[in-house]
Amino acid sequence: MKAIQIAKPFSMKVVEVDKPELHAGEVLLRICYVGFCGSDLNTFLGRNPMVKLPVIPGHEIGATIEAVGSGVPDTLQVGMSVTVNPYTNCGHCSSCRNGKVNACTHNETLGVQRNGAMAEYLVVPWQKVIPAEGMEPKYAALIEPMSVGFHAVSMGDVTDSDVVMVIGCGMIGMGAIIRASLRGATVVAVDLDNEKLEQARAVGARYVINSQEEDVHERLNRITRGLGPDVVIEAVGSPATYVLAVDEVSFTGRVVCIGYAKTETAFQTKLFVQKELSIHGSRNALPEDFRAVIHYLLRGVCPLDSLITRVVKPEEAESAVKEWGDAPSKVFRILVDFSSSETLL
């Protein structure tokens, strides 16, 4: 079958690999669309310290069920539109014992520590298959990144009385904006790109700030009457945005970190104490986050097509990722279309 492989930095090729075999307790998926994540871009650019090369990238999946093995519940039927929970969990580490399987010590994410979904077929344990009935596979590929943003909002205990600043309006940041606004919070979106900020407004942000064009601190003071946002969600992963989050969050506020900075970051640690801050990491997503995203998307109120920057064939993937690397601020999601592949069997 056809697959996309990153064998080394700056090299992405279409290769032929064996079609996976279906065993008991597993589901064979016909891959329709797979989204390129920021981790895939970093793998291509040689900046992903967690990846094991060579690797088939991809963990943002829109697929249909091709076949089911023995022992699979009849709730999963051939032809069903689905997505996939792409993380593993060991069941024994402290995270798993505490019920936070999304942060398993030994997690292996599809397309990072193990081969991913950018291929015509994928076999996964049935427990990792998430039905997305009533949703086109193209849109099901948006569920996973949006669920990461939903999870961050849960980690921040966001309520309808909060002002929430989301730094970074990529797909994960958009998920955080949507979830916070669904909870009734007043959402402030911060980014460098005006197009992304307008999209943030369209999905629920009440205020938008271009941090290149405005003084973020001054604007936040006006919005919050000098109190600062109750919750700041960092969805960029740079030293500057980490510092911004700690500097601007209110006294006794909550900071939730999704992105991770690639270099060391210096903080005024006195602010941790003076403000009595709660600082949380937020990793991946839980099954309930996936379900919440699906419930939201099925309402039909999200402008999904505007979140898809480009759809490409497998043979166009390398050039699309190169262009993304040259202009990262201009991309929400690039989807790879495997739905019309000619080498099905």
Short mmCIF file of C-alpha atoms in Angstrom, two decimals, residues 50 88-98 100-109 113 283-284:
data_model
loop_
_atom_site.label_atom_id
_atom_site.label_comp_id
_atom_site.label_asym_id
_atom_site.label_seq_id
_atom_site.Cartn_x
_atom_site.Cartn_y
_atom_site.Cartn_z
CA MET A 50 10.77 12.63 20.55
CA THR A 88 -1.00 4.58 23.95
CA ASN A 89 -1.16 4.02 27.69
CA CYS A 90 0.51 1.33 29.75
CA GLY A 91 -2.08 1.08 32.53
CA HIS A 92 0.58 0.83 35.24
CA CYS A 93 2.43 4.17 35.56
CA SER A 94 1.40 6.89 38.00
CA SER A 95 -0.53 8.80 35.32
CA CYS A 96 -2.52 5.76 34.31
CA ARG A 97 -3.20 4.80 37.93
CA ASN A 98 -4.54 8.32 38.47
CA LYS A 100 -4.90 10.44 33.32
CA VAL A 101 -4.08 8.02 30.54
CA ASN A 102 -3.43 10.94 28.18
CA ALA A 103 -0.21 11.65 30.10
CA CYS A 104 1.05 8.06 30.30
CA THR A 105 4.75 7.93 31.13
CA HIS A 106 5.28 5.45 28.30
CA ASN A 107 2.95 6.99 25.72
CA GLU A 108 3.73 6.37 22.06
CA THR A 109 1.83 8.68 19.74
CA GLN A 113 7.34 7.20 18.54
CA ARG A 283 -0.89 16.91 27.28
CA ASN A 284 -2.90 15.24 24.51
#
